C-alpha atoms as one frame of an Amber mdcrd trajectory, in Angstrom:
protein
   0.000   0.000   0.000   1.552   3.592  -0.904   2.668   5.502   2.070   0.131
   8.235   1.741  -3.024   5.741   1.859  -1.923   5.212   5.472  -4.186   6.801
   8.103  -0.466   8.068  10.040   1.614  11.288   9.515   4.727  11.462   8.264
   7.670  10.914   9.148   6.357   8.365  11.857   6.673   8.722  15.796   6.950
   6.488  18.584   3.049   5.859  18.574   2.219   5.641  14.752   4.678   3.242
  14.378   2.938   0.658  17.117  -0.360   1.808  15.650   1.101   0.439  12.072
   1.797  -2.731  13.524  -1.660  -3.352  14.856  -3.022  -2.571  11.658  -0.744
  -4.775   9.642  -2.052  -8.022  11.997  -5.585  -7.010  11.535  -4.595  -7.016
   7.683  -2.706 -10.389   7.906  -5.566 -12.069   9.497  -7.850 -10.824   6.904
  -6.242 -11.931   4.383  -5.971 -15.555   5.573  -9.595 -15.389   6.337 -10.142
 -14.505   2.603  -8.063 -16.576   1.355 -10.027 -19.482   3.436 -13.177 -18.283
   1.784 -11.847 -18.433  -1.737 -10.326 -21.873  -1.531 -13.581 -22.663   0.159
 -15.344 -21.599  -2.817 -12.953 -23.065  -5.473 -13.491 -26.395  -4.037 -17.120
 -25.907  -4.589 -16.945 -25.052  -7.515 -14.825 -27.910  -8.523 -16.982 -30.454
  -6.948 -19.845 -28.992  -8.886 -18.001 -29.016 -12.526 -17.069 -32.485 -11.648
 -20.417 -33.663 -10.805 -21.728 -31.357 -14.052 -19.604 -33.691 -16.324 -20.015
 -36.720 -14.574 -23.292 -35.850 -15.489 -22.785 -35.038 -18.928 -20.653 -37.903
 -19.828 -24.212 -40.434 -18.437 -25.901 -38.236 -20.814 -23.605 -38.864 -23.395
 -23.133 -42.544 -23.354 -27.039 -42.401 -23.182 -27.544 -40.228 -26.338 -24.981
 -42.977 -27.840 -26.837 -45.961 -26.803 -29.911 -44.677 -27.901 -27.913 -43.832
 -31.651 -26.763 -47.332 -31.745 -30.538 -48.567 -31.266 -31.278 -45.836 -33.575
 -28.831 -46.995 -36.441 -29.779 -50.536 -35.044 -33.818 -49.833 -35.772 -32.898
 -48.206 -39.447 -30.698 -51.199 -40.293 -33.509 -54.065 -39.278 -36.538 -50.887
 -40.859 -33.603 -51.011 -44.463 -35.127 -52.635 -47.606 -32.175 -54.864 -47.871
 -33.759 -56.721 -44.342 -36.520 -57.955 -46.367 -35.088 -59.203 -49.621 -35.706
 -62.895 -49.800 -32.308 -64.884 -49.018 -32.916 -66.703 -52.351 -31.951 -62.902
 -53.569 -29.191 -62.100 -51.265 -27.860 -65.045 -52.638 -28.060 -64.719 -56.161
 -26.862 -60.773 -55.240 -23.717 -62.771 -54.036 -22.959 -64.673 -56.957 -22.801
 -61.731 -58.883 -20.599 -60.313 -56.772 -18.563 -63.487 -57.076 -18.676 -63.509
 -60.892 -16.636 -59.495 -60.516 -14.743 -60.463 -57.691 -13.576 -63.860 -56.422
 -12.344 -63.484 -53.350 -15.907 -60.990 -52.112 -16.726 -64.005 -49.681 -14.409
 -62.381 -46.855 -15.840 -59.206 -47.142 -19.654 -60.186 -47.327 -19.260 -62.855
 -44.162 -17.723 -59.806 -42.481 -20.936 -57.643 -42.637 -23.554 -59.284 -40.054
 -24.285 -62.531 -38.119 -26.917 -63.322 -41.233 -24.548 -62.286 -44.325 -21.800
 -64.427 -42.828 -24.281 -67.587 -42.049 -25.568 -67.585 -45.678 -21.876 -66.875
 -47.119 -20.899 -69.904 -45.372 -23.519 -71.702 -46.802 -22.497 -70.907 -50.207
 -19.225 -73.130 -50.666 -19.116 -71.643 -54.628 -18.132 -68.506 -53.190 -14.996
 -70.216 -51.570 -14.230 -72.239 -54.459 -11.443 -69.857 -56.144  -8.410 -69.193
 -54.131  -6.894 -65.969 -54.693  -3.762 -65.931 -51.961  -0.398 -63.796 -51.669
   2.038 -65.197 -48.711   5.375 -65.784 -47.244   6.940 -69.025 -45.569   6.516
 -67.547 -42.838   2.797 -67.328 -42.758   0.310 -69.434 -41.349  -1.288 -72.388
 -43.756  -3.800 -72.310 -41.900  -5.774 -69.733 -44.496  -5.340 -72.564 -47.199
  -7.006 -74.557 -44.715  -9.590 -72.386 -44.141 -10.460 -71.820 -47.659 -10.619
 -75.231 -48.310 -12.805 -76.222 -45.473 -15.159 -73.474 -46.295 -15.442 -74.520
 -50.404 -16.959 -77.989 -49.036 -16.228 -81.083 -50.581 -17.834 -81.134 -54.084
 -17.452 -77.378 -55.944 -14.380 -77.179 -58.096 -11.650 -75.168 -56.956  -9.854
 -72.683 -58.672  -6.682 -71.672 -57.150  -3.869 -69.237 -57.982  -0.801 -68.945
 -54.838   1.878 -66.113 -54.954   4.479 -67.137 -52.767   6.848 -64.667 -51.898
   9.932 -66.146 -50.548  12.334 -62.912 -50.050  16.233 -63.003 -49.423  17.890
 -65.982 -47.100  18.717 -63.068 -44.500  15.467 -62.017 -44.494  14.192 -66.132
 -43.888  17.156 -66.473 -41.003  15.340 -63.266 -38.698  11.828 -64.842 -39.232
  10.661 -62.829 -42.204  10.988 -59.400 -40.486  10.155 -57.825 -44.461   6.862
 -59.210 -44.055   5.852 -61.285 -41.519   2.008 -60.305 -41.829  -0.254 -62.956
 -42.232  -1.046 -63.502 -45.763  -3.321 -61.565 -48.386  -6.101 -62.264 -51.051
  -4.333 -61.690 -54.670  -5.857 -60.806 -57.785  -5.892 -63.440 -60.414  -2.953
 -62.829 -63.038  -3.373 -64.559 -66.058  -7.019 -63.530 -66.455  -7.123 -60.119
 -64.206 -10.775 -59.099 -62.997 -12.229 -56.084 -63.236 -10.116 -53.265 -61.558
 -12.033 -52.724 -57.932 -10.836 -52.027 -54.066 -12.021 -53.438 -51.267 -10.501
 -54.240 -47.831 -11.777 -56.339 -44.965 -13.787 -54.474 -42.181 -11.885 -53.278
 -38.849 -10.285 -56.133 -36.617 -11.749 -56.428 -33.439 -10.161 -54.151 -31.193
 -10.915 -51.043 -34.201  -7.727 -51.938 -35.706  -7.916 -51.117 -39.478  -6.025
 -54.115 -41.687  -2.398 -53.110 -42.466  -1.956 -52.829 -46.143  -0.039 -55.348
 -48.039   2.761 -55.336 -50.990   1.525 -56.268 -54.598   1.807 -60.252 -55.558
   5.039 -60.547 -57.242   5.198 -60.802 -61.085   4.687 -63.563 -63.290   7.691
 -65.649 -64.185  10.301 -64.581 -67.223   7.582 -65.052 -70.485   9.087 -66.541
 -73.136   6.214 -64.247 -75.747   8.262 -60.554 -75.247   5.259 -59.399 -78.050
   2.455 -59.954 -76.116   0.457 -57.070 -74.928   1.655 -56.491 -71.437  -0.487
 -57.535 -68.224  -2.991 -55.419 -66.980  -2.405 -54.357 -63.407  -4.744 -56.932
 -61.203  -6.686 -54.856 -58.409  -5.043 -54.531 -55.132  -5.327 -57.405 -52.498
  -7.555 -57.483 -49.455  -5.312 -57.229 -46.686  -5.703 -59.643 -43.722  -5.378
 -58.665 -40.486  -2.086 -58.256 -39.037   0.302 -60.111 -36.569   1.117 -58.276
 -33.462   3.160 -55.103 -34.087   7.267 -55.233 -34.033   7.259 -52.367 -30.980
   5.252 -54.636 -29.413   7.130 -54.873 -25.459   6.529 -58.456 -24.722   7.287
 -59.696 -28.587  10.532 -57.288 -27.930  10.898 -59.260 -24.809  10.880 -62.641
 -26.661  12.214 -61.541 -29.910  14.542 -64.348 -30.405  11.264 -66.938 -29.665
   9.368 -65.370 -32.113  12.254 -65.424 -35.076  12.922 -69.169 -34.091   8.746
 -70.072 -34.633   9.398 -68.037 -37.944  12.307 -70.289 -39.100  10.100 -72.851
 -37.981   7.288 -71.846 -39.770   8.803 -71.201 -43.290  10.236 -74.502 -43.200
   7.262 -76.828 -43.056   4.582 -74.033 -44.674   5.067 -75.766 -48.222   4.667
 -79.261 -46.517   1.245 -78.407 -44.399  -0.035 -76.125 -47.344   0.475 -78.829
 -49.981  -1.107 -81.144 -47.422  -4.231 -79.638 -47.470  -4.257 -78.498 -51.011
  -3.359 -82.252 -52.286  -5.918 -83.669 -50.055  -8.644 -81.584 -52.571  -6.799
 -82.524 -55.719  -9.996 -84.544 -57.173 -11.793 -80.812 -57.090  -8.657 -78.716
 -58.984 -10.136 -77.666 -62.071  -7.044 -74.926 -61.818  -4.207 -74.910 -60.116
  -1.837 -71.932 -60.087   1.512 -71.787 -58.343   4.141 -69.305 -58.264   6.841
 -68.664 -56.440  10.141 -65.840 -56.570  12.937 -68.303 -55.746  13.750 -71.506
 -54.222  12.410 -72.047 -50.365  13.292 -74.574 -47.759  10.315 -76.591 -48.454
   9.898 -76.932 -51.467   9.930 -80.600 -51.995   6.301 -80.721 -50.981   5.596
 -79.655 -54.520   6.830 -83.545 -54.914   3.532 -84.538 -53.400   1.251 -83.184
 -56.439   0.633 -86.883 -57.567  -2.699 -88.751 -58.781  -5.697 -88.464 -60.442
  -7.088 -84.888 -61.201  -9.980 -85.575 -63.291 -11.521 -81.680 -63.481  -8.022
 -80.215 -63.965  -7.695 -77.855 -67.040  -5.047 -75.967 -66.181  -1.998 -76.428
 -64.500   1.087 -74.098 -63.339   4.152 -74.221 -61.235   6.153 -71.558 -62.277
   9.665 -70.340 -60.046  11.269 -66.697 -61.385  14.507 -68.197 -60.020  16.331
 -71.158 -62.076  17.379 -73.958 -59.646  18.883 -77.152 -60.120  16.766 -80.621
 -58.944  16.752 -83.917 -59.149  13.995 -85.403 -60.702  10.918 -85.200 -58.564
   8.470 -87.978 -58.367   5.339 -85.527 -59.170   2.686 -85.442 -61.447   4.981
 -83.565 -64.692   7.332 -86.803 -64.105   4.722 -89.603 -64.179   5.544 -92.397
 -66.653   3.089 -94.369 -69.046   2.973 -96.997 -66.686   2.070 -94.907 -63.533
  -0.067 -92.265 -65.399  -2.475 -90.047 -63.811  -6.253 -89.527 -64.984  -6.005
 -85.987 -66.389  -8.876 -85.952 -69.147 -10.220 -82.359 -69.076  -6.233 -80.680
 -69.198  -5.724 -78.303 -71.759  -3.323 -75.943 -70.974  -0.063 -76.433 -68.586
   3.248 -74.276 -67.767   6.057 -75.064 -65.674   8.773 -72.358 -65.612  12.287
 -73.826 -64.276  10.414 -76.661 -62.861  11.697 -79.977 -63.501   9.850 -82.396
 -66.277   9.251 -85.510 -68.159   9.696 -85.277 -71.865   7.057 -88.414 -71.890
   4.796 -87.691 -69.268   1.118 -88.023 -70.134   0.221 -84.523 -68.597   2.233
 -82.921 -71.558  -0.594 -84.794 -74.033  -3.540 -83.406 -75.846  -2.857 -79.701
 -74.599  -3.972 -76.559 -76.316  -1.779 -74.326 -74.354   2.104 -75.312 -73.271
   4.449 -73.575 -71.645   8.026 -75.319 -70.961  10.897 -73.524 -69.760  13.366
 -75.627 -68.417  15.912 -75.952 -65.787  19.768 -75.538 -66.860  20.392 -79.118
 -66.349  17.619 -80.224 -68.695  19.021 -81.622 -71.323  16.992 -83.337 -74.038
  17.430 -84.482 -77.657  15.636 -82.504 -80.260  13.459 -85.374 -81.236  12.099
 -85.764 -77.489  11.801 -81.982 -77.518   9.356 -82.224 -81.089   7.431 -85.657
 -79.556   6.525 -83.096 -76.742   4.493 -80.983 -79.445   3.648 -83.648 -81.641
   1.574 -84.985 -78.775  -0.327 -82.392 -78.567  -1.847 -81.812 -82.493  -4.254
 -79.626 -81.646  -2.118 -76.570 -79.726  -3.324 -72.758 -80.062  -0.056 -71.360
 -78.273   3.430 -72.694 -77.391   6.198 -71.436 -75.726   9.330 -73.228 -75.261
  12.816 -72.393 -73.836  15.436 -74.970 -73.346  19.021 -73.584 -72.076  20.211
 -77.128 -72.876  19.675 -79.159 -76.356  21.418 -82.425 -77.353  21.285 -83.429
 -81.218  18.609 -85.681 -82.239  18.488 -89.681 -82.046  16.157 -90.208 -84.041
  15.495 -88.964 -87.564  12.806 -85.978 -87.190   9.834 -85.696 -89.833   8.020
 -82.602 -90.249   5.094 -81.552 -87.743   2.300 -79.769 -88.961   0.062 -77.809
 -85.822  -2.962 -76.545 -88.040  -4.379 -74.494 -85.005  -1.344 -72.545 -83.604
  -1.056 -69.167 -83.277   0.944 -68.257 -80.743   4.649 -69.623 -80.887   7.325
 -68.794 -79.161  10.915 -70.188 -78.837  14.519 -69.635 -77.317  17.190 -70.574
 -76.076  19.815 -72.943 -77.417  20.923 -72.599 -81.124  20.385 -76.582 -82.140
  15.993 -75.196 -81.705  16.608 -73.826 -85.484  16.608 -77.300 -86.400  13.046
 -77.836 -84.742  11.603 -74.675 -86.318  12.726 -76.390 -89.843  10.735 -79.231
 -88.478   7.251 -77.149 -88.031   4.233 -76.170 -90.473   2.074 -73.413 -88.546
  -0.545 -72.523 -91.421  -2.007 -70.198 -88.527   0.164 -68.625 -87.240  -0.313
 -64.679 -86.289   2.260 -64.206 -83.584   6.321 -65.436 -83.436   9.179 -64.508
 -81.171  12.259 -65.791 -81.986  14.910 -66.189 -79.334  17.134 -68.460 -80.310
  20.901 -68.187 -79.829  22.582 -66.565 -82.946  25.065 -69.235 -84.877  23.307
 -69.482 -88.174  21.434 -66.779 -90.466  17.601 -66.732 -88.671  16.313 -65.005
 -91.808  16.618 -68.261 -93.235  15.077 -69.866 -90.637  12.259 -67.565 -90.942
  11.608 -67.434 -94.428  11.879 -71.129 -94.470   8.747 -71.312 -91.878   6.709
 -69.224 -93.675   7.094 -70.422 -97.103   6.442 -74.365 -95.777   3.432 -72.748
 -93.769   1.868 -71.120 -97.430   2.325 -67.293 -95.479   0.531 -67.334 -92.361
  -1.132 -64.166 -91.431   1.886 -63.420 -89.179   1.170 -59.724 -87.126   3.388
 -59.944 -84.732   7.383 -61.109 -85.060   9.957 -60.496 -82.338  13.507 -61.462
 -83.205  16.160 -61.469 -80.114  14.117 -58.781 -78.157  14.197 -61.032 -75.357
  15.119 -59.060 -71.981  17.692 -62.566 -71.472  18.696 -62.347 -74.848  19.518
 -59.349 -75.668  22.478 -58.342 -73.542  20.322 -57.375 -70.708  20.745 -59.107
 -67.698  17.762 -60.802 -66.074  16.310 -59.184 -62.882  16.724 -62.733 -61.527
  20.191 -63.428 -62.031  20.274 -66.413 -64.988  22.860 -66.649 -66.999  21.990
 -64.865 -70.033  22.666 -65.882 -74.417  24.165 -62.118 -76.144  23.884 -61.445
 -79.283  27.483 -60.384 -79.576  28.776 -56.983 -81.659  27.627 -58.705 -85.041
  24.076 -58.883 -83.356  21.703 -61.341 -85.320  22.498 -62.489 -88.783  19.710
 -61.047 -91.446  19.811 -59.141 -93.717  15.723 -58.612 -93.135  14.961 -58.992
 -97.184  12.134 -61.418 -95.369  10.218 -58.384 -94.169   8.666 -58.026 -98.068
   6.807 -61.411 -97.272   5.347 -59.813 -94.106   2.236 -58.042 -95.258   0.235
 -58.454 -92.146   3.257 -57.520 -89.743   2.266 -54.701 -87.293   4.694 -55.208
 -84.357   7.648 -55.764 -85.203  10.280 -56.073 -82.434  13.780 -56.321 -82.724
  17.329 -56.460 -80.232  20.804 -57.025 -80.922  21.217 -55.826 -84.985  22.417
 -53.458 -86.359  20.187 -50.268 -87.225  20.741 -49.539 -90.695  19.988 -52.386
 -92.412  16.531 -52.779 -90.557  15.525 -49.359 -90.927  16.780 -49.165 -94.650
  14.321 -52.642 -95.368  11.531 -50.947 -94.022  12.303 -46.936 -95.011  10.920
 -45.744 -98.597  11.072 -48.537-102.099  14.103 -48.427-103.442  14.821 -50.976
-105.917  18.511 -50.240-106.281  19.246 -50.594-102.746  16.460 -53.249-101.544
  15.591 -55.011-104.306  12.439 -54.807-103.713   9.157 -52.930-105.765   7.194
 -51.772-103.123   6.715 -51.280 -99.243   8.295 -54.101 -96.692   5.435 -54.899
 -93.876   2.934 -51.844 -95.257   0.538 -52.356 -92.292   3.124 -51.479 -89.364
   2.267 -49.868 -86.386   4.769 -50.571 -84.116   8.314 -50.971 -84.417  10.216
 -51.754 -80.933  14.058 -51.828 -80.975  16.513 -53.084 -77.850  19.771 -52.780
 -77.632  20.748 -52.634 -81.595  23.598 -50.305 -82.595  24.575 -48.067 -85.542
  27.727 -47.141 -87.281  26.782 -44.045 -88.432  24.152 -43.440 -90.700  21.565
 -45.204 -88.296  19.839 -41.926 -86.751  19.883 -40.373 -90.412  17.821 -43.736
 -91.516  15.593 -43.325 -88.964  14.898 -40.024 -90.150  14.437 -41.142 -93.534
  12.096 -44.060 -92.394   9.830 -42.199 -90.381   9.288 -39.102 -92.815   8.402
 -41.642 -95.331   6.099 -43.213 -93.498   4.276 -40.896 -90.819   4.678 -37.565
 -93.275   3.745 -33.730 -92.132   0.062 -33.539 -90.812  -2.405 -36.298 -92.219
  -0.816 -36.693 -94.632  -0.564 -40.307 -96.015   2.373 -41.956 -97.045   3.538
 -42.361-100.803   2.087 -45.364-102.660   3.977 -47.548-104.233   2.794 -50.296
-106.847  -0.590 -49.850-105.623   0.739 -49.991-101.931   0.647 -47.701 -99.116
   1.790 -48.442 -95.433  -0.298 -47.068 -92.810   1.169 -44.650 -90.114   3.181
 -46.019 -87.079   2.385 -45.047 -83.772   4.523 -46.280 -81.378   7.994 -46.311
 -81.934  10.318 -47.865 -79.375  14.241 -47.515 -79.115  15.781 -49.245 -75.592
  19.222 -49.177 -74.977  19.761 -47.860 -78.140  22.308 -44.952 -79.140  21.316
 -41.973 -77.916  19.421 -39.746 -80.600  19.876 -35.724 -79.370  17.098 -33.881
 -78.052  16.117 -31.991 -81.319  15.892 -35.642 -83.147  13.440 -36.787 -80.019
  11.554 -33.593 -80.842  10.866 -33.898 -84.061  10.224 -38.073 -83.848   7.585
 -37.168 -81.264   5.881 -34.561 -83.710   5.830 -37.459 -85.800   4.974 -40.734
 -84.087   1.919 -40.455 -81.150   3.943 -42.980 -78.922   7.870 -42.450 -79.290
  10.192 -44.052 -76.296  13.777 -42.898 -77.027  16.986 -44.984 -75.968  20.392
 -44.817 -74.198  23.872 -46.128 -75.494  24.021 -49.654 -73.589  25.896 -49.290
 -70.273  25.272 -52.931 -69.418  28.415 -55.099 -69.773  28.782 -57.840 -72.254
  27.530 -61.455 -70.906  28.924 -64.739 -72.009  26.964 -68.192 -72.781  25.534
 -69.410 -70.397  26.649 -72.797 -68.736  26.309 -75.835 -70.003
């Protein structure tokens, strides 16, 4: 308080000074008296908020329990309550028909969807399934058990197996349990959909993209459509988890454990079924510790029509006692089968599965090793085959004397690998014949080869032709580490006069030649210089080059080939004896030498699609092993 709100003069005497010290204990005692009163009054007022929200909070769980019965009424008042379950259920096939693995999601919705979607074994019959080794088998299992014991089964299995580090810590990449794939070879409808909430609220953890399809040995074919993304399962416990951290070494030995008998429990439960496969699909990145349960597909499979076991990773095996290896003697009952591929998956060059197909796909292991005549009884037991692809590493000379095969209904063909196959192509008759990728290791001229075909075949309508544009044969090194065939600085021998027989090319794709004397075949009619009196392959559209080099005058023919053919505006192309080529629209140059910017420029005024290339950077790659 100032000095001059005092009630005493100034400056102080004997007697103001006592009377200040009376009045500064009557003020000292007021004070605590106040001060008594306000904490007094605090503390009511506390106890009063307190009780306010304790009594807000009743009111609040109340207004929620009575929104619940509210969205609870709505739901059992909703149209959908009173559709007849004949209806639900044909409501769920049609979902089935656009997505096959809808089951999980429909028995997730209420006690009465998930009763009738468990009474519906169709809508468990196709097996869509991305996993690890380190995953349960149990949701093979489950599947299985909920399919029944009569509907045919469709199944397709991505296994991803990662590194052997990643195996040895339990699969710490991805140690969730597994997810529902997409179907590759025939992808659905794109669409998204995830499983509802796990129990405690949790949403389902997201999960990587099934690995791809092995190497294809048909580089022309349209590339895959992206398949929709998986429905995620729910999750193992978390990694941060304190007691898992407690017993982290427990839980990387039950890991191991697991990814070392999950191919012999899965194919337990999968074989079990194998009178219901009507398709089996199985794919896998690389070799894993148990993979000799795949030794166990053996027997009778009397709705199979497809079959697959397909590895990205060459290995080296003995020969397994499975269904591919079964002899004459010891055949299986595999009437309906129309279409099999095994990729680096060992094989019997006699077995009755490779019979009466109208789809094959061989590629074989690095110590296969078969005669050319074994190699042609393989296709000449199947008469009736729309597409083939074969790739052998390893070919031994033929025993016995070949005669020439005629395949009426092929279309599709595709070969490579070891040089001797020229001598099986000048085996074949393909009057059908509308797409070819060539492959083969470069020791003789393949123009011959090719011209050869098509002449004994009276000129298929061949559209597409790939020569050597193989990603493995090519120079470019595979993604998965096999030893890859290089067509060398002299690239492939042609001299590509055979393009003037192509009239219904319109992809053509090409690696490993040199660029002048491809684009000079296919640039403007010249008689003096090609020999020829009018346009080579006049229906092209799409001309794809990898890895081919120039020595000089190979950017300037490019030029000259692509004025000529796609000219200023809309403009059509000159006509020549009554001929003129339509305009390309893709153009593809990969690992090519590099063009300049203003040459890119002016190619994409030119050509909608136009990819340009880079000088090769890759080194050079010998023959493989024997």
């Amino acid at each position: 308080m100032p000095p001059s709100l005092l009630p005493f003069p100034d400056p102080p005497t004997k007697d103001t000074l006592a009377g200040a010290r009376r009045l500064l204990e009557t003020n000292r005692t007021s004070i605590q008296a106040l001060n008594a009163r306000i904490d007094a009054a605090e503390a009511t007022l506390a106890r009063i908020v307190r009780e306010s929200r304790c009594a807000i909070g009743d009111m609040e769980k109340e207004r929620e329990r009575l929104r619940k019965k509210e969205l609870a009424t709505l739901a059992y008042l909703s149209p959908v309550r009173r559709l007849p379950q004949e209806l639900v259920r044909e409501i769920f096939m049609w979902c089935f028909e656009e997505h096959p693995c809808c089951a999980w999601v429909l028995a997730a919705v209420s006690t009465s969807w998930r009763r009738l979607a468990l009474r519906m074994p169709f809508l468990w019959s196709k097996i869509r399934l991305v996993t690890t080794p380190s995953a349960s088998a149990d949701t093979i299992r489950l599947w299985l058990e909920r399919s029944g014991d009569v509907v045919p089964l469709d199944i397709e299995i991505f296994l991803r197996v990662g590194s052997p580090k990643q195996l040895e810590h339990g699969g710490s990449r991805d140690r969730r349990e597994p997810a529902i794939a997409p179907s590759t070879p025939t992808p659905p409808p794109t669409w998204s959909v995830g499983l509802p909430p796990t129990q405690n609220g949790a949403a389902p953890y997201a999960v990587p993209q099934p690995p791809p399809p092995p190497p294809t040995m048909n580089p022309g074919a349209p590339p895959a459509v992206a398949g929709p993304p998986p429905i995620a399962m729910p999750p193992s416990a978390p990694s941060n988890d304190p007691w898992n951290a407690q017993h982290s070494s427990d839980r990387h030995s039950s890991a191991t454990r697991s990814s070392m008998h999950w191919g012999h429990i899965a194919f337990f439960y999968l074989v079990e079924q194998m009178h219901r496969w009507e398709r089996f699909i199985f794919r896998f990145d690389r070799q894993f510790t148990s993979m000799g349960a795949l030794k166990s597909i053996n027997g009778d499979a009397p709705l199979l029509k497809e079959f697959e076991v397909s590895s990205a990773e060459a290995g080296f095996y003995v020969e397994w006692p499975w269904l591919p290896n079964c002899g004459d003697s010891a055949g299986a009952s595999l009437p309906n089968l129309r279409s099999v591929t095994l990729q680096h998956t060992p094989f019997k060059w006699s077995s009755p599965m490779l019979k009466d197909l109208e789809h094959l796909s061989l590629r074989a292991t690095p110590t296969s090793h078969l005669p050319l005549d074994r190699i042609q009884y393989i296709l000449s037991s199947s008469p009736q085959l729309k597409t083939l692809s074969i790739h052998f590493q390893g070919v031994l000379p033929s025993i016995l004397t070949m005669s020439p095969l005629t395949l009426p209904n092929l279309t599709t063909f595709s070969i490579g690998g070891h040089y001797l196959l020229t001598q099986l192509v000048d085996t074949l008759v393909l009057p059908s014949l509308t797409t070819l990728a060539l492959d083969i290791e470069s020791r003789d001229p393949i123009e011959d080869t090719l011209s050869s075909l098509l002449t004994r075949s009276c000129s298929p309508p061949l559209s597409h032709l790939s020569i050597a544009y193989g990603s493995e044969l090519s120079g470019v090194s595979s993604a998965n580490g096999v030893a890859s065939f290089y067509y060398g600085p002299g690239g492939i021998v042609i001299s590509w006069n055979v393009l003037s027989e192509l009239y219904h090319l319109k992809t053509l794709e090409v690696g490993g030649t040199p660029l002048e004397a491809l684009l000079t075949a296919l640039g403007p009619p010249d008689d003096d210089a090609n020999n020829i009196s009018t346009w080579a392959c006049p229906l092209l559209e799409r001309l794809s080059m990898k890895n081919c080099h120039s020595h000089g005058e190979g950017v300037a023919r490019l030029v000259q080939l692509v004025e000529a053919r796609n000219p200023t505006g809309n403009a059509s192309a000159a006509t020549v004896a009554g001929v003129t080529p339509v305009r390309m629209n893709r153009l593809e140059l990969l690992e090519c030498p590099s063009l300049g910017l203003d040459i890119v420029r002016w190619l994409k005024g030119r050509v909608e699609g136009v990819i340009p290339g880079r000088a090769p950077s890759l080194p050079v790659i010998a023959a493989p092993p024997a």
